[in-house]
Amino acid sequence: DQQVKQNSPSLSVQEGRISILNCDYTNSMFDYFLWYKKYPAEGPTFLISISSIKDKNEDGRFTVFLNKSAKHLSLHIVPSQPGDSAVYFCAASARGNSGYALNFGKGTSLLVTP
Amino acid sequence: DAGITQSPRHKVTETGTPVTLRCHQTENHRYMYWYRQDPGHGLRLIHYSYGVKDTDKGEVSDGYSVSRSKTEDFLLTLESATSSQTSVYFCAISERVAGDQETQYFGPGTRLLVL
């Protein structure tokens, strides 16, 4: 059963606007959440993360919000740029579980149009 | 750049043949992982290692074995490849960040086609 869900397979946003990617999880033991960006024919690239003790983490144009009561996190990209077009994966881990192995969502394909 | 390389980057093989994929890291990380990525599934954990000769199974380990005889190398073997093992395989290492959280960094991937 999928423990991390990204319910939007794709998203299209205009350049300069905000992109919001959503992720839901079911396992209350998850305590660390990450977003990865993936271009075709490349490995996933770490983007930003958040610990369960926080509700927000910001890094430049990227902000991740965590709502533990709703078991929901989101990635905001402001402003969106054409180079942000990629597949974004949400991932989660539980301390000590399978050596910190990650549970991934299926990904959301973001297209930023000029 | 976490210093991770994977070889080969592409491979075509036939059903029933053995295949070994190699992951090499240069920064002495303790944890290493093998994932596979398939359409509609995201990335799924096959096996992981928490030290030399210390390995354990992941979510989709059937049909795969691993070995880690040196810190820097983590090998994934398909003993007898099947068409269902056609996939893109990613190796990852994890690096300790603040507190006891570990962030994973991925290699470039190996695209395997089993005919």
Short mmCIF file of C-alpha atoms in Angstrom, two decimals:
data_model
loop_
_atom_site.label_atom_id
_atom_site.label_comp_id
_atom_site.label_asym_id
_atom_site.label_seq_id
_atom_site.Cartn_x
_atom_site.Cartn_y
_atom_site.Cartn_z
CA ASP A 1 0.00 0.00 0.00
CA GLN A 2 1.36 3.39 -0.98
CA GLN A 3 2.30 5.29 2.17
CA VAL A 4 3.26 8.47 0.35
CA LYS A 5 0.83 9.82 -2.22
CA GLN A 6 1.13 12.51 -4.82
CA ASN A 7 -2.34 12.71 -6.28
CA SER A 8 -1.57 15.13 -9.11
CA PRO A 9 0.43 13.40 -11.86
CA SER A 10 1.04 16.70 -13.62
CA LEU A 11 0.91 20.45 -13.13
CA SER A 12 1.34 23.31 -15.58
CA VAL A 13 2.26 26.81 -14.37
CA GLN A 14 3.22 30.03 -16.09
CA GLU A 15 6.70 31.41 -15.62
CA GLY A 16 6.88 33.82 -12.70
CA ARG A 17 3.83 32.37 -10.93
CA ILE A 18 3.77 30.09 -7.91
CA SER A 19 3.95 26.30 -8.29
CA ILE A 20 2.40 24.28 -5.48
CA LEU A 21 3.05 20.55 -5.35
CA ASN A 22 1.19 18.47 -2.82
CA CYS A 23 1.93 15.26 -0.98
CA ASP A 24 -0.02 13.20 1.55
CA TYR A 25 1.22 10.39 3.77
CA THR A 26 -0.42 7.74 5.88
CA ASN A 27 2.33 6.52 8.23
CA SER A 28 2.39 8.57 11.43
CA MET A 29 5.89 7.24 12.19
CA PHE A 30 7.41 9.29 9.37
CA ASP A 31 9.56 12.02 10.89
CA TYR A 32 11.58 13.35 7.97
CA PHE A 33 10.28 14.51 4.63
CA LEU A 34 12.15 15.35 1.46
CA TRP A 35 11.52 16.65 -2.03
CA TYR A 36 13.55 15.53 -5.01
CA LYS A 37 13.64 16.90 -8.52
CA LYS A 38 14.30 14.62 -11.45
CA TYR A 39 15.17 15.39 -15.03
CA PRO A 40 14.92 12.67 -17.72
CA ALA A 41 17.88 10.27 -17.83
CA GLU A 42 19.30 11.63 -14.57
CA GLY A 43 19.15 10.57 -10.95
CA PRO A 44 16.86 12.35 -8.48
CA THR A 45 18.41 15.51 -7.06
CA PHE A 46 17.77 16.49 -3.45
CA LEU A 47 15.90 19.77 -3.25
CA ILE A 48 14.73 20.49 0.28
CA SER A 49 13.70 18.66 3.43
CA ILE A 50 11.81 19.18 6.64
CA SER A 51 11.86 17.48 10.00
CA SER A 52 8.60 16.63 11.74
CA ILE A 53 9.43 19.09 14.52
CA LYS A 54 9.05 21.99 12.09
CA ASP A 55 6.16 23.23 10.00
CA LYS A 56 8.09 25.22 7.43
CA ASN A 57 11.49 25.21 5.81
CA GLU A 58 12.68 27.69 3.22
CA ASP A 59 15.59 27.64 0.80
CA GLY A 60 15.65 30.40 -1.77
CA ARG A 61 12.68 30.01 -4.11
CA PHE A 62 11.65 26.73 -2.48
CA THR A 63 9.54 26.38 0.65
CA VAL A 64 8.19 23.20 2.14
CA PHE A 65 5.22 23.26 4.50
CA LEU A 66 4.31 20.40 6.80
CA ASN A 67 0.89 19.89 8.38
CA LYS A 68 1.28 16.90 10.66
CA SER A 69 -2.31 16.78 11.83
CA ALA A 70 -3.45 16.48 8.21
CA LYS A 71 -0.46 14.31 7.23
CA HIS A 72 0.14 16.67 4.36
CA LEU A 73 3.10 18.52 2.96
CA SER A 74 3.50 20.89 0.07
CA LEU A 75 6.34 22.37 -1.93
CA HIS A 76 6.03 25.97 -3.09
CA ILE A 77 8.23 27.32 -5.85
CA VAL A 78 8.18 31.10 -6.20
CA PRO A 79 8.74 32.42 -8.79
CA SER A 80 8.57 29.43 -11.13
CA GLN A 81 11.12 29.28 -13.92
CA PRO A 82 11.22 27.16 -17.10
CA GLY A 83 14.25 25.31 -15.71
CA ASP A 84 12.02 24.06 -12.89
CA SER A 85 10.22 21.83 -15.38
CA ALA A 86 10.90 18.31 -14.09
CA VAL A 87 9.32 15.48 -12.14
CA TYR A 88 9.12 16.17 -8.42
CA PHE A 89 9.09 13.33 -5.92
CA CYS A 90 7.96 13.58 -2.34
CA ALA A 91 9.66 11.13 0.04
CA ALA A 92 9.45 10.28 3.72
CA SER A 93 11.43 8.26 6.21
CA ALA A 94 10.98 6.94 9.71
CA ARG A 95 13.95 7.00 12.07
CA GLY A 96 15.62 3.63 12.21
CA ASN A 97 13.30 2.11 9.64
CA SER A 98 15.23 0.10 7.03
CA GLY A 99 18.31 2.17 7.60
CA TYR A 100 16.55 5.46 6.90
CA ALA A 101 15.25 4.17 3.57
CA LEU A 102 12.86 6.47 1.78
CA ASN A 103 9.24 5.89 0.83
CA PHE A 104 8.48 7.75 -2.38
CA GLY A 105 5.36 9.11 -3.97
CA LYS A 106 4.77 8.46 -7.66
CA GLY A 107 5.85 11.95 -8.66
CA THR A 108 4.32 15.08 -10.13
CA SER A 109 5.47 16.32 -13.52
CA LEU A 110 5.77 20.11 -13.44
CA LEU A 111 5.78 22.12 -16.65
CA VAL A 112 6.63 25.80 -16.41
CA THR A 113 5.64 27.64 -19.57
CA PRO A 114 7.16 30.94 -20.71
CA ASP B 1 27.92 15.98 -5.96
CA ALA B 2 27.99 12.99 -3.60
CA GLY B 3 30.62 11.15 -5.64
CA ILE B 4 28.37 8.30 -6.76
CA THR B 5 28.90 6.46 -10.00
CA GLN B 6 26.96 3.56 -11.45
CA SER B 7 28.04 1.07 -14.07
CA PRO B 8 26.99 0.16 -16.61
CA ARG B 9 24.72 3.09 -17.44
CA HIS B 10 22.78 1.06 -19.98
CA LYS B 11 22.44 -2.68 -20.44
CA VAL B 12 20.40 -4.98 -22.65
CA THR B 13 20.29 -8.62 -21.65
CA GLU B 14 18.26 -11.73 -22.26
CA THR B 15 15.87 -13.49 -19.93
CA GLY B 16 17.62 -16.01 -17.72
CA THR B 17 21.07 -14.43 -17.78
CA PRO B 18 22.77 -13.09 -14.65
CA VAL B 19 23.36 -9.36 -14.42
CA THR B 20 25.43 -7.36 -11.93
CA LEU B 21 25.14 -3.62 -11.47
CA ARG B 22 27.79 -1.70 -9.63
CA CYS B 23 27.52 1.37 -7.44
CA HIS B 24 30.70 3.14 -6.39
CA GLN B 25 31.06 5.99 -3.91
CA THR B 26 34.12 8.00 -3.03
CA GLU B 27 33.14 9.58 0.31
CA ASN B 28 33.08 6.67 2.74
CA HIS B 29 29.36 6.78 3.48
CA ARG B 30 28.08 4.00 5.69
CA TYR B 31 24.60 3.55 4.19
CA MET B 32 24.02 2.58 0.57
CA TYR B 33 20.77 1.71 -1.18
CA TRP B 34 19.43 0.23 -4.39
CA TYR B 35 16.08 1.45 -5.73
CA ARG B 36 14.21 0.75 -8.92
CA GLN B 37 11.99 3.23 -10.71
CA ASP B 38 9.06 2.12 -12.80
CA PRO B 39 6.22 4.10 -14.38
CA GLY B 40 3.37 4.51 -11.92
CA HIS B 41 5.44 3.40 -8.92
CA GLY B 42 7.91 6.12 -8.02
CA LEU B 43 11.12 4.67 -6.56
CA ARG B 44 11.02 1.47 -4.55
CA LEU B 45 13.71 0.08 -2.26
CA ILE B 46 15.30 -3.23 -3.32
CA HIS B 47 18.10 -3.70 -0.77
CA TYR B 48 20.23 -1.55 1.45
CA SER B 49 23.52 -1.81 3.29
CA TYR B 50 24.55 -0.34 6.62
CA GLY B 51 28.20 -1.37 6.43
CA VAL B 52 30.66 -3.79 4.88
CA LYS B 53 28.96 -7.20 4.65
CA ASP B 54 25.85 -5.79 6.37
CA THR B 55 22.84 -5.78 4.11
CA ASP B 56 19.08 -6.11 4.40
CA LYS B 57 16.04 -6.46 2.18
CA GLY B 58 13.74 -3.73 1.03
CA GLU B 59 10.22 -3.65 -0.33
CA VAL B 60 10.91 -5.39 -3.67
CA SER B 61 13.88 -7.69 -2.99
CA ASP B 62 12.63 -10.90 -4.67
CA GLY B 63 14.94 -11.92 -7.52
CA TYR B 64 17.77 -9.66 -6.36
CA SER B 65 20.84 -10.14 -4.20
CA VAL B 66 23.47 -7.66 -3.06
CA SER B 67 26.98 -7.66 -1.77
CA ARG B 68 29.22 -5.11 -0.11
CA SER B 69 32.78 -6.31 0.40
CA LYS B 70 34.24 -2.79 0.47
CA THR B 71 32.82 0.46 1.84
CA GLU B 72 32.93 2.09 -1.56
CA ASP B 73 31.19 -0.60 -3.64
CA PHE B 74 27.63 -1.94 -3.47
CA LEU B 75 26.73 -4.56 -6.05
CA LEU B 76 23.23 -5.54 -7.15
CA THR B 77 22.84 -8.93 -8.83
CA LEU B 78 19.94 -10.32 -10.78
CA GLU B 79 20.67 -14.04 -10.60
CA SER B 80 18.40 -14.87 -13.54
CA ALA B 81 16.98 -11.78 -15.20
CA THR B 82 13.28 -11.63 -16.05
CA SER B 83 11.35 -9.15 -18.19
CA SER B 84 9.69 -7.78 -15.04
CA GLN B 85 13.14 -6.56 -13.95
CA THR B 86 13.33 -4.18 -16.90
CA SER B 87 13.63 -0.89 -15.06
CA VAL B 88 15.85 2.02 -14.16
CA TYR B 89 18.02 1.25 -11.16
CA PHE B 90 19.30 3.95 -8.84
CA CYS B 91 21.94 3.69 -6.19
CA ALA B 92 21.92 6.11 -3.27
CA ILE B 93 24.02 6.98 -0.27
CA SER B 94 22.83 8.76 2.83
CA GLU B 95 24.55 11.54 4.66
CA ARG B 96 23.87 12.61 8.23
CA VAL B 97 22.36 16.07 8.48
CA ALA B 98 21.26 17.99 11.58
CA GLY B 99 20.24 15.81 14.48
CA ASP B 100 19.93 12.21 13.41
CA GLN B 101 18.26 12.72 10.08
CA GLU B 102 19.85 11.32 6.97
CA THR B 103 19.43 12.74 3.49
CA GLN B 104 19.92 10.51 0.49
CA TYR B 105 21.81 11.40 -2.65
CA PHE B 106 21.39 9.45 -5.83
CA GLY B 107 23.59 8.19 -8.61
CA PRO B 108 22.82 8.76 -12.29
CA GLY B 109 21.01 5.44 -12.75
CA THR B 110 21.35 2.28 -14.84
CA ARG B 111 18.78 1.59 -17.51
CA LEU B 112 18.27 -2.18 -17.83
CA LEU B 113 16.28 -3.87 -20.57
CA VAL B 114 15.59 -7.60 -20.28
CA LEU B 115 14.43 -9.15 -23.53
#
